[in-house]
CSV table of C-alpha atoms in Angstrom, one decimal:
chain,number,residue,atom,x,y,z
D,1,UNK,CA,27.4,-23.5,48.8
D,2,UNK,CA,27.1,-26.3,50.8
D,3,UNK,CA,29.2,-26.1,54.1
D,4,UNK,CA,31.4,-29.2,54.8
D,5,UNK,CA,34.6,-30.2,56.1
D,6,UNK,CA,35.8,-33.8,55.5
D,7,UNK,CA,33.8,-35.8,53.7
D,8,UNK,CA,35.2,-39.1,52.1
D,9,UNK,CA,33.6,-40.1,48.5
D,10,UNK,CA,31.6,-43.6,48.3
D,11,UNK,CA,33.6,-45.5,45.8
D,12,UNK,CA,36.1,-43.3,44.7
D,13,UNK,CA,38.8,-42.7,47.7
D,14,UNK,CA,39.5,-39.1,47.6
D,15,UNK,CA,38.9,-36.5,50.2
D,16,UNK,CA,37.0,-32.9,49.3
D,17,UNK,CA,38.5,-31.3,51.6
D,18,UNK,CA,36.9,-28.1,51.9
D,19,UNK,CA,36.4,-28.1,48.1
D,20,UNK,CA,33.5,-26.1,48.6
D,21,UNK,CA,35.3,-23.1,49.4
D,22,UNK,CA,37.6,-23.8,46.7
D,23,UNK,CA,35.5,-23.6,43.9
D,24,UNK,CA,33.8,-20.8,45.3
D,25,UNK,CA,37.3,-19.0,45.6
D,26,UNK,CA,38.2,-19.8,42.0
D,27,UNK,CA,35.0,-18.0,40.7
D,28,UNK,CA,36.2,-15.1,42.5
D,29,UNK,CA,40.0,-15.0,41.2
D,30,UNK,CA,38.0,-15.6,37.9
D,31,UNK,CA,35.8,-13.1,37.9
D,32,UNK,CA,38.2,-10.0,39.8
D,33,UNK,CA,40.7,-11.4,37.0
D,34,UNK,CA,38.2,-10.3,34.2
D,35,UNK,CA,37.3,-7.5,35.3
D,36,UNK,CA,40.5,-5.5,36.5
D,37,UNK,CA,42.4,-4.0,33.8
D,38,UNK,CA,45.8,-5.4,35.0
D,39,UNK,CA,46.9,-8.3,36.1
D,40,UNK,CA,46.1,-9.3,39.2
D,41,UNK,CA,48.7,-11.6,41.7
D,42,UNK,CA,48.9,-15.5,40.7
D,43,UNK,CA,46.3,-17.6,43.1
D,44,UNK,CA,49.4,-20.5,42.6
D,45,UNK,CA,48.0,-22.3,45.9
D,46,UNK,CA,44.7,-22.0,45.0
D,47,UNK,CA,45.3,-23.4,41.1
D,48,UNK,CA,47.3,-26.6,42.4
D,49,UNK,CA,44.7,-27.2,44.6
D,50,UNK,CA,41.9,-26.7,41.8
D,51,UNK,CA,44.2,-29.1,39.3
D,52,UNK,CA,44.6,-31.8,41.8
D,53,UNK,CA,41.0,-32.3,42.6
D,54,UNK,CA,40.1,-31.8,39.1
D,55,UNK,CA,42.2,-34.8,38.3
D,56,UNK,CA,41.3,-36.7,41.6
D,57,UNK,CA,38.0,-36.8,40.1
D,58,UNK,CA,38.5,-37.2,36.2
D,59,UNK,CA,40.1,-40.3,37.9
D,60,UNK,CA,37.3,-41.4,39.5
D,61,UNK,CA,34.5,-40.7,37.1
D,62,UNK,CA,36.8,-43.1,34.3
D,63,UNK,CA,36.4,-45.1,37.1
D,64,UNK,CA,32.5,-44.5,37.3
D,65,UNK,CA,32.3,-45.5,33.9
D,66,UNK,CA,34.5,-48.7,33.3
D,67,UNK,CA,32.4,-50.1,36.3
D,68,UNK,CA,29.2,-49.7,35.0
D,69,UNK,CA,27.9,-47.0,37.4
D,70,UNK,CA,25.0,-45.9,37.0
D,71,UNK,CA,24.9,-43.2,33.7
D,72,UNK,CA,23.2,-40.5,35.4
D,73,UNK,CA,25.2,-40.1,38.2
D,74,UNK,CA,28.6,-40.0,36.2
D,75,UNK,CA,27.0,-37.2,33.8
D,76,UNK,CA,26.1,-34.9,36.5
D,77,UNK,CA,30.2,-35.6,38.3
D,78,UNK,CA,31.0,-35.1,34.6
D,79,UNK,CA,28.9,-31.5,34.6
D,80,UNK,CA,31.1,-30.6,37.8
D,81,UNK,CA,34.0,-31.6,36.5
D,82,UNK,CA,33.3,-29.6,33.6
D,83,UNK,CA,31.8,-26.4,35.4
D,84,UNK,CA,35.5,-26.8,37.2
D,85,UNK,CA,37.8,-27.1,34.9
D,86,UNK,CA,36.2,-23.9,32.9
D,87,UNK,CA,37.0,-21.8,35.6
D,88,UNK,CA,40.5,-22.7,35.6
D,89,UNK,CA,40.9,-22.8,32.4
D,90,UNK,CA,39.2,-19.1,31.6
D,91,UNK,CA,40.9,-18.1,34.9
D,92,UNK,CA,44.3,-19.0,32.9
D,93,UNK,CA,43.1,-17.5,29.8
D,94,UNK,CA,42.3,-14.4,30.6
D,95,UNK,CA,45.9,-14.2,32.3
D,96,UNK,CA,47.9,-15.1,29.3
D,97,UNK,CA,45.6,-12.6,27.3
D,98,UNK,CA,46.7,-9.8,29.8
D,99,UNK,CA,50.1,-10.9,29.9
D,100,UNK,CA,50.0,-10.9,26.0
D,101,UNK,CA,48.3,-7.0,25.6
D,102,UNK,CA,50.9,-5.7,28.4
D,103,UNK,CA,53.7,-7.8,27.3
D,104,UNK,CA,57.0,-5.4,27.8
D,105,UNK,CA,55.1,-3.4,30.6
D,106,UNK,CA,54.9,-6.3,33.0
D,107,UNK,CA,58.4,-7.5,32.7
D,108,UNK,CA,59.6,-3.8,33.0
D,109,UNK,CA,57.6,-3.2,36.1
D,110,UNK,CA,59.0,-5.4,39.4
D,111,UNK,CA,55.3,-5.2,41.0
D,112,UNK,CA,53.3,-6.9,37.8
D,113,UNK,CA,56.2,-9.4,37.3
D,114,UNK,CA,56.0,-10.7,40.8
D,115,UNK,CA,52.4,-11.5,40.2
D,116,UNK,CA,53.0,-14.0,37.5
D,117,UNK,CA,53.6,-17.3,38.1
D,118,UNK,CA,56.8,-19.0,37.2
D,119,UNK,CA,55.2,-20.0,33.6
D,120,UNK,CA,54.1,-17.0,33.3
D,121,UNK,CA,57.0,-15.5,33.5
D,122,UNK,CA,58.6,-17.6,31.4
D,123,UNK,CA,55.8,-16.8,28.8
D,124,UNK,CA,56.4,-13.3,29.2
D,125,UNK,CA,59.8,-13.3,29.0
D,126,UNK,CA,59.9,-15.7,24.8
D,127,UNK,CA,57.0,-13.7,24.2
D,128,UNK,CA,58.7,-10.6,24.5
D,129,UNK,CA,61.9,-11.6,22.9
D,130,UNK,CA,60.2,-13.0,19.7
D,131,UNK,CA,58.2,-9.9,19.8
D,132,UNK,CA,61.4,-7.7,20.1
D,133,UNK,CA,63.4,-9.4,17.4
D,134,UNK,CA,60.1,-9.7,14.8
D,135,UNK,CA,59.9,-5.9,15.3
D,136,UNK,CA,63.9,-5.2,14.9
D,137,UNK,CA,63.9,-7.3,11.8
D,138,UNK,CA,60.7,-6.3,10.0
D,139,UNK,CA,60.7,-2.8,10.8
D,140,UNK,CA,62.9,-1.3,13.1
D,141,UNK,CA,66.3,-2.0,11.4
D,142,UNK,CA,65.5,0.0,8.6
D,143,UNK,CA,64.1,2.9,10.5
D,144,UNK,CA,66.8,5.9,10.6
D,145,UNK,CA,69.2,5.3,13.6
D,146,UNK,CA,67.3,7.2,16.1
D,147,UNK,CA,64.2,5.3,15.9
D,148,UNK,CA,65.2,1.9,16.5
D,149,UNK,CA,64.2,1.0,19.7
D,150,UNK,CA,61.2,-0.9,20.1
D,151,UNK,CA,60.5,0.3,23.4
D,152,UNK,CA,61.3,3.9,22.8
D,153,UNK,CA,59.6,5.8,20.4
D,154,UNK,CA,62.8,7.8,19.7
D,155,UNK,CA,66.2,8.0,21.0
D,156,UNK,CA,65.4,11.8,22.4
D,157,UNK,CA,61.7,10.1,23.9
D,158,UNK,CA,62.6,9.9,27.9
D,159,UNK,CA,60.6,7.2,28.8
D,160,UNK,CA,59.3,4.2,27.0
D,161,UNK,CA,56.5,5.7,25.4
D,162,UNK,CA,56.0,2.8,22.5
D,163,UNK,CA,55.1,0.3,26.1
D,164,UNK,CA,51.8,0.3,26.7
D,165,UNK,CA,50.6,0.3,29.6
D,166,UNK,CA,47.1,-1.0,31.7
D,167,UNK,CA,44.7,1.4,32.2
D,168,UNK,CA,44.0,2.1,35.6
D,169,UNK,CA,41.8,4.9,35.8
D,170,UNK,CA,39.0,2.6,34.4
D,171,UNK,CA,35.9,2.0,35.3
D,172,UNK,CA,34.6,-1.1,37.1
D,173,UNK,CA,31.7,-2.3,39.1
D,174,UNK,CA,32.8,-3.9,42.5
D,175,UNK,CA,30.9,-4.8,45.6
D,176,UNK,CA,32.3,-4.8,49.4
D,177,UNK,CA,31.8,-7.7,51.7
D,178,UNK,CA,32.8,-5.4,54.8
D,179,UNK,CA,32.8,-1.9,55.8
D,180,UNK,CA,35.0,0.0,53.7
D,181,UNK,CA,36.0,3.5,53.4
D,182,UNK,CA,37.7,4.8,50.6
D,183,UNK,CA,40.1,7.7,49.4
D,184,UNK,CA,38.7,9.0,46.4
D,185,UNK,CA,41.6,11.0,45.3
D,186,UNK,CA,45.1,10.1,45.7
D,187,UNK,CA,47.8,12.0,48.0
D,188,UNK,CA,47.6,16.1,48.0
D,189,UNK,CA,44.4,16.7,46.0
D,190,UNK,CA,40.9,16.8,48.1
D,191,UNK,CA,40.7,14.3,50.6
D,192,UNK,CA,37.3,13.3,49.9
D,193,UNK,CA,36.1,9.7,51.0
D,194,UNK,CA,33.6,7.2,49.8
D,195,UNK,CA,32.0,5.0,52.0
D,196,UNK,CA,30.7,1.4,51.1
D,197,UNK,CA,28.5,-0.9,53.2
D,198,UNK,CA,28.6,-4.4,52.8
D,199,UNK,CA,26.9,-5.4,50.1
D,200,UNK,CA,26.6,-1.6,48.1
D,201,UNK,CA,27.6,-2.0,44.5
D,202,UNK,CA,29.4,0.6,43.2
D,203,UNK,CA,30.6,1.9,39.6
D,204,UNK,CA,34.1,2.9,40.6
D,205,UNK,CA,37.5,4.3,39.1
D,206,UNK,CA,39.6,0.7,39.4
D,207,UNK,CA,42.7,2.6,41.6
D,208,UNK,CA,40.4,3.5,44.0
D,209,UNK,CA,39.6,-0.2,44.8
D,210,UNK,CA,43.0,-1.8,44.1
D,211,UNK,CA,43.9,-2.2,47.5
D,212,UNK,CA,40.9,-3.7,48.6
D,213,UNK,CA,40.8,-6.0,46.2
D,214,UNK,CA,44.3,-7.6,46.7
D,215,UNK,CA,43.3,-7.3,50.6
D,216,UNK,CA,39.6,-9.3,49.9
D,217,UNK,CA,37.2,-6.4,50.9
D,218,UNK,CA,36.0,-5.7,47.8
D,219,UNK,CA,35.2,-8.1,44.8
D,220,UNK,CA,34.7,-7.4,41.6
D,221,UNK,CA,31.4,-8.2,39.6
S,1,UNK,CA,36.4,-20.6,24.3
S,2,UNK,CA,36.9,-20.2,27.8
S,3,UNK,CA,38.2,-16.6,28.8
S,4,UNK,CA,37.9,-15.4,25.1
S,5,UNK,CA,35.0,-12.5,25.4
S,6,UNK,CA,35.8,-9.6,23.3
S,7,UNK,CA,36.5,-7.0,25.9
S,8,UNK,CA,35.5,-4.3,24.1
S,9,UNK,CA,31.7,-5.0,24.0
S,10,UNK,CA,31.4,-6.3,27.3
S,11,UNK,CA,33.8,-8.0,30.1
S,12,UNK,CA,31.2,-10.8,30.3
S,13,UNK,CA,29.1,-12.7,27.9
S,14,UNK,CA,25.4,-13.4,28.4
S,15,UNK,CA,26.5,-17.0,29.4
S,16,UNK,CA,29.2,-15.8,31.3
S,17,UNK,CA,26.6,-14.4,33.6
S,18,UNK,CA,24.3,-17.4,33.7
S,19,UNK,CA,26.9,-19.8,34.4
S,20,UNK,CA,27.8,-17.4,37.6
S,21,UNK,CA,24.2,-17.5,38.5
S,22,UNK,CA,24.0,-21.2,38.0
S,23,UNK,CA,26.1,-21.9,41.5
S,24,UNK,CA,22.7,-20.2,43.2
S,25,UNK,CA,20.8,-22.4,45.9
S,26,UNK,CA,17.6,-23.6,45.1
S,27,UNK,CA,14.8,-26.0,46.7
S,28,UNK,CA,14.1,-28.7,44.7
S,29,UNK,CA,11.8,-32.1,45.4
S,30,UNK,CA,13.6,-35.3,44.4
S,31,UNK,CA,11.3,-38.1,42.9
S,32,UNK,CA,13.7,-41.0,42.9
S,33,UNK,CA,16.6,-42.3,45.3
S,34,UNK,CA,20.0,-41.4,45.2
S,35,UNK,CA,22.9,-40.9,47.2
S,36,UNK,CA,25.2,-37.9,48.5
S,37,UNK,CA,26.9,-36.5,45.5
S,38,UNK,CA,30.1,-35.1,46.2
S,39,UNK,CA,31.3,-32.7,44.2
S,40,UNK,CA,34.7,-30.5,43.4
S,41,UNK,CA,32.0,-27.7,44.0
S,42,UNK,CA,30.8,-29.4,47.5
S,43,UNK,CA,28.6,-32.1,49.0
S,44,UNK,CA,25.0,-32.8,47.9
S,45,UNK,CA,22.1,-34.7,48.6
S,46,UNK,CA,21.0,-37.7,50.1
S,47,UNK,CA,18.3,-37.7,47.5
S,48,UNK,CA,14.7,-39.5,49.1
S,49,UNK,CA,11.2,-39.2,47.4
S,50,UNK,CA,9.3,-36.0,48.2
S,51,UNK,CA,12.1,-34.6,50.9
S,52,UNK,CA,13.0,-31.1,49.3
S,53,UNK,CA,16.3,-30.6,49.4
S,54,UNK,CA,18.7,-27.7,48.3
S,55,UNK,CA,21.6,-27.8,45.3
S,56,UNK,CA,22.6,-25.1,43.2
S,57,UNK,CA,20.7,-24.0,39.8
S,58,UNK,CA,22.8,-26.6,37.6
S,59,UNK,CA,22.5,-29.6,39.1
S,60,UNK,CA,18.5,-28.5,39.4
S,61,UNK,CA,18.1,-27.8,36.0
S,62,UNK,CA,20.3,-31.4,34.7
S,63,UNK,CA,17.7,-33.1,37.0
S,64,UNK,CA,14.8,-31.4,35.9
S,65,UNK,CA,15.3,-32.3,32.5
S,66,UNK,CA,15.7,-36.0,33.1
S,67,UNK,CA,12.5,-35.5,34.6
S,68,UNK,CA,14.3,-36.7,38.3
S,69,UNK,CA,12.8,-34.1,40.4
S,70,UNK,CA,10.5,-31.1,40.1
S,71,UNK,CA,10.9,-27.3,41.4
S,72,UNK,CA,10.1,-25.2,44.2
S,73,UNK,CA,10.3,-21.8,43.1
S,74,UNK,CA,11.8,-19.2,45.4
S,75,UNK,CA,9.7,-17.5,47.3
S,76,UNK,CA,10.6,-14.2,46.0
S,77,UNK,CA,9.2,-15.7,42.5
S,78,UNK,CA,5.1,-15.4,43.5
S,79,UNK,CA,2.3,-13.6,41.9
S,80,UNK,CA,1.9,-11.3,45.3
S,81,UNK,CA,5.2,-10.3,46.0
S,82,UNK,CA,6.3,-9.7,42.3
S,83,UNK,CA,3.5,-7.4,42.1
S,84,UNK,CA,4.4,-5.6,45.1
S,85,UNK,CA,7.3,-4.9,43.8
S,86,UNK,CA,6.3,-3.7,40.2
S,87,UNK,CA,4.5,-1.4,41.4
S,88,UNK,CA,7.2,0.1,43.9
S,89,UNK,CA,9.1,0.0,40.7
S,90,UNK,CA,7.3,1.9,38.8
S,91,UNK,CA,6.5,4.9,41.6
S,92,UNK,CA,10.0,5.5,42.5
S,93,UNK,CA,12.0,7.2,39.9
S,94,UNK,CA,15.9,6.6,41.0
S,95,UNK,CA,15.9,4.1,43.7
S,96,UNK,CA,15.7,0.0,42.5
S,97,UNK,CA,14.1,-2.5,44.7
S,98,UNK,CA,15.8,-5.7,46.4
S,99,UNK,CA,15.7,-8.4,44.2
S,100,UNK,CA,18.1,-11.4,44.0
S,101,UNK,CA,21.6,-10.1,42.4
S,102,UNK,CA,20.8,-13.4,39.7
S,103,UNK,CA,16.9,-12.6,39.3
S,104,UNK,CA,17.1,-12.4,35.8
S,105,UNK,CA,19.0,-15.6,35.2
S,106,UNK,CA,16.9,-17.5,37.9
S,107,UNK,CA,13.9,-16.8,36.3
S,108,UNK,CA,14.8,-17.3,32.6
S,109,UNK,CA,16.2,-20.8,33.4
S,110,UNK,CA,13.0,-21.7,35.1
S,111,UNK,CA,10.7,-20.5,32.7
S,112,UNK,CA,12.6,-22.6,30.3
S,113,UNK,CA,13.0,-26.0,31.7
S,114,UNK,CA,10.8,-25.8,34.9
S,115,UNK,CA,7.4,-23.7,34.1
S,116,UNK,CA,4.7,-26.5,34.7
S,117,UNK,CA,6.0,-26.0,38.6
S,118,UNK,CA,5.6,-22.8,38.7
S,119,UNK,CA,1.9,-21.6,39.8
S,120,UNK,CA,0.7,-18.8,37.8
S,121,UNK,CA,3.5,-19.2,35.3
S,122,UNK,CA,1.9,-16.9,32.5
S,123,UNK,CA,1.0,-14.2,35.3
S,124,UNK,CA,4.6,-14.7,36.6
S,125,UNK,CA,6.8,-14.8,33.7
S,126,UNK,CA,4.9,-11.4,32.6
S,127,UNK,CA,5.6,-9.9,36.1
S,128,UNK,CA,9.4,-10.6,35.7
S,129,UNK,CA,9.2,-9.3,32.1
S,130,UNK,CA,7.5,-5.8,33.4
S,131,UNK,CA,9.9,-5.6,36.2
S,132,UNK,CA,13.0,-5.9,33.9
S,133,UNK,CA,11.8,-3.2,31.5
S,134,UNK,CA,10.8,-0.8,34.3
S,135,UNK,CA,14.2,-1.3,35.6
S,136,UNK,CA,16.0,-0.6,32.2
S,137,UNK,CA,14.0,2.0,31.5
S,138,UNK,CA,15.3,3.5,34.7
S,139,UNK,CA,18.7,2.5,34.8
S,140,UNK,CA,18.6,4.1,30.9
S,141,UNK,CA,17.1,7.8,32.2
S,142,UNK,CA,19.4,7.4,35.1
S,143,UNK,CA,21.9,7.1,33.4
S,144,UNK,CA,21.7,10.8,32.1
S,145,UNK,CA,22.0,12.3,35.0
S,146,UNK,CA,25.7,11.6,36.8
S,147,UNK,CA,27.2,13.9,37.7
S,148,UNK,CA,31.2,13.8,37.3
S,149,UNK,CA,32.6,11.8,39.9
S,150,UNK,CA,34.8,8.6,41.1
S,151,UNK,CA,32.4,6.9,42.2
S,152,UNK,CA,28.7,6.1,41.8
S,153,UNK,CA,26.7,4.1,43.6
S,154,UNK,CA,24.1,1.3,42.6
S,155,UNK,CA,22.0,-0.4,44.8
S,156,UNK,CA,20.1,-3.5,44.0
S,157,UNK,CA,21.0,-3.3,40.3
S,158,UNK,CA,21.1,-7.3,39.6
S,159,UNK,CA,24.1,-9.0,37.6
S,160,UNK,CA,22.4,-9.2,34.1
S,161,UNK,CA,21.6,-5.1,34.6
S,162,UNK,CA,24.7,-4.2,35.0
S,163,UNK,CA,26.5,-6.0,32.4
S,164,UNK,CA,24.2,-4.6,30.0
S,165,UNK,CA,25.2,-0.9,30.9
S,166,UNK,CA,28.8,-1.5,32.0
S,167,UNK,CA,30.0,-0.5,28.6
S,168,UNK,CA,28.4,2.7,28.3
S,169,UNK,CA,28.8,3.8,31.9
S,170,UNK,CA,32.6,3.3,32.0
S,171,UNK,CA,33.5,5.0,28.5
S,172,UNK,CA,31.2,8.0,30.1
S,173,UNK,CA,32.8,7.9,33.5
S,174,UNK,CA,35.6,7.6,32.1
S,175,UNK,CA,35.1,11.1,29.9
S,176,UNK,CA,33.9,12.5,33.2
S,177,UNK,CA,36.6,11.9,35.0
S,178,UNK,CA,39.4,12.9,32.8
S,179,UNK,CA,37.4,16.2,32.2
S,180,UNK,CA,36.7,16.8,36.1
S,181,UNK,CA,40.0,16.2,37.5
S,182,UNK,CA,41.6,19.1,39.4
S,183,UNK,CA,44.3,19.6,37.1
S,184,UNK,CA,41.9,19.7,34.3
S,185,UNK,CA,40.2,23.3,34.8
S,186,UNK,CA,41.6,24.3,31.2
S,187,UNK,CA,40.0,21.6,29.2
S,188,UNK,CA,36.4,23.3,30.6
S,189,UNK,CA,35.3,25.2,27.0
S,190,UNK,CA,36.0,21.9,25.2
S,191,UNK,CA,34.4,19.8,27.7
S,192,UNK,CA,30.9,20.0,26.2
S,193,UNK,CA,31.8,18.5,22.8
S,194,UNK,CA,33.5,15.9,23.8
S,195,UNK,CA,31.1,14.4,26.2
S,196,UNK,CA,28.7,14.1,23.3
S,197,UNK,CA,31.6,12.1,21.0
S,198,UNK,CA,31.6,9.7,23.9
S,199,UNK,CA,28.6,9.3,24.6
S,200,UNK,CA,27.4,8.5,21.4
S,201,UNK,CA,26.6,4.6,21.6
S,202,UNK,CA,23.2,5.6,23.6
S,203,UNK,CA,20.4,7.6,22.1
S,204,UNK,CA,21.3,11.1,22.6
S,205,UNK,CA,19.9,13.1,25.5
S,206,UNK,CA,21.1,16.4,26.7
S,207,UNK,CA,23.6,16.0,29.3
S,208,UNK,CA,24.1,18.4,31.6
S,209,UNK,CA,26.7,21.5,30.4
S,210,UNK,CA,29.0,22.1,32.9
């Protein structure tokens, strides 16, 4: 990417500042986003940022075209505009999608609902009510008494085993940008460790790397 | 639409991959005047006659093909060295050779819009094919021979590679690791037949019995 600080635009008056960085940090969110199997915590700085520019320059490129500037240049701002607002967009998408497939199991856990955003929650929350009540009156209600929970697969059922939850023993791919050394097995079983250079790809259970990822060490491909 | 892939075949989508490979640096030589683009994605250009200049693989490719400037392919991308590393290739049987993560994606979208500026193009776009199935091929018979663990590593595979064989190898990780956990020393007589059921998307070759 080309490395900038301040730059200011010719006609258009809006600053990019460090934009460079930004876009480059979205198409990571994006892409650890697709590829971990649960959600993953809200980038909410990083989106406003993304939406404001993104409208700074739709702006501008209307702009572009009412004055008569020349057709070229406003296709290729439209192209980056475009590239842009995909990312967001998919970055969203693929969000809701989790939220929708784990719908009871991230409001029931505290950890994935603190990584939605406000929305999201929100979401979440009429999602899983409609959900709830479309169940109860299509199904559930006339189940024998012991059976109508729609988080419980029966009243004797100790935990709510009809919730399903995100698979975290998957599989991913995932590359380090530092040093890294990893517990491959969790407490009390064989301490054995993997070690990644920077730069080492790796096919990797997704636990393993959790950490790292949330921390920036490690990025998903 | 946007964020839509069907998980189950594959995280990413062909184009998925392209369009990350798209943000990659390349030279290119201008052949008209323009000025400093500044983009969300960051600052390019000035644009003079015959000063090459760098800008990632999209912009190139719009300018291309309004015929607005030409190519310089990367210097990874000649006859010599692309020989070089065929060959390397094809001696070693379980190690890959450095080539750029987006090799694949680079390649393809020059051959398609930029091939009159690339010397040799025949010579080279044959090279690039050869590598890719030499690297397949190997990634394929490699792929036979994990051994159950967490983790597995892969150097120099390049973005397209993987997301071909991220399907398979996680399903058969996945069987490997539920079957070679600690706890799991009962499941040991069934183990067998239920790594073929898994594995089952792949022409079958004999895994290794445990």
């Amino acid at each position: 990417m080309a490395s900038n600080s301040e730059t200011r635009g010719s006609s258009a008056d809006y600053e990019t500042m460090m934009s460079a960085s930004d876009v480059e940090l979205l198409k990571r969110a994006w892409r650890n986003e697709k590829a971990a199997p649960e959600i993953l915590q809200y980038e909410g700085a990083l989106v406003e940022r993304a939406k404001e520019q993104i409208e700074l320059v739709e702006e501008s490129v209307e702009d572009y075209v009412e004055n008569g500037k020349d057709p070229l240049l406003v296709s290729l701002y439209q192209m980056d505009l475009d590239r842009t607002q995909f990312l967001l967009r998919s970055y969203l998408r693929v969000r809701l999608l989790k939220i929708e497939k784990f719908m009871f199991h991230n409001l029931k856990s505290e950890e994935a609902e603190r990584r939605l955003s406000e929305q999201e929650r929100v979401f979440a929350t009429k999602c899983a009510d409609d959900l709830a009540k479309h169940f109860e009156e299509t199904v559930l209600l006339k189940l024998p008494e012991n059976y109508q929970s729609v988080l419980k697969q029966s009243q004797i059922s100790e935990v709510d085993d009809m919730v399903p939850q995100p698979h975290l023993d998957t599989f991913v791919v995932c590359r380090s940008n530092n040093f890294v050394s990893l517990n491959l097995y969790e407490e009390g079983e064989s301490p054995e460790t993997v070690e990644m250079e920077r730069g080492d790809l790796y096919f990797i259970r997704y636990k393993i790397v959790k950490g790292a990822i949330e921390s920036g060490q490690i990025d998903l491909i | 639409m946007a964020g839509q892939t069907d998980p189950h075949i594959s995280l990413f989508s062909p184009q998925e991959v392209e369009f990350m490979a798209e943000d990659e640096l390349v030279e290119i030589v201008p052949n008209m005047n323009m000025e400093q683009l500044n983009f969300i994605s960051g600052d390019f250009g000035r644009f003079i006659p015959q000063i090459p200049t760098k800008v990632p693989l999209w912009l190139a490719v719009a300018l291309k093909r309004r015929g607005k400037c030409s190519f310089r392919p990367p210097g990874w991308m000649s006859v010599d060295n692309l020989t070089q590393i065929l060959e390397a290739e094809r001696e070693s049987q379980s190690t890959f050779q450095a080539l750029p993560f987006s090799y694949v994606e680079i390649a393809r979208l020059l051959f398609d819009h930029a091939h009159d500026d690339i010397p040799d193009k025949y010579m080279v776009r044959s090279l690039v094919e050869d590598i890719r199935d030499v690297r397949l091929h190997k990634l394929e018979t490699n792929l036979g021979s994990f051994q159950g663990t967490s983790a597995v590593k892969i150097s120099n595979v390049s973005a397209m590679e993987v997301n071909i064989v991220r399907p398979f190898v996680r399903r058969a990780l996945e069987a490997f690791y539920k079957h070679d956990k600690p706890e799991a020393d009962i499941d040991r007589d069934t183990r067998s037949s239920r790594q073929q059921r898994e594995a089952n998307n792949e022409p079958r070759r004999p895994l290794r019995q445990r």
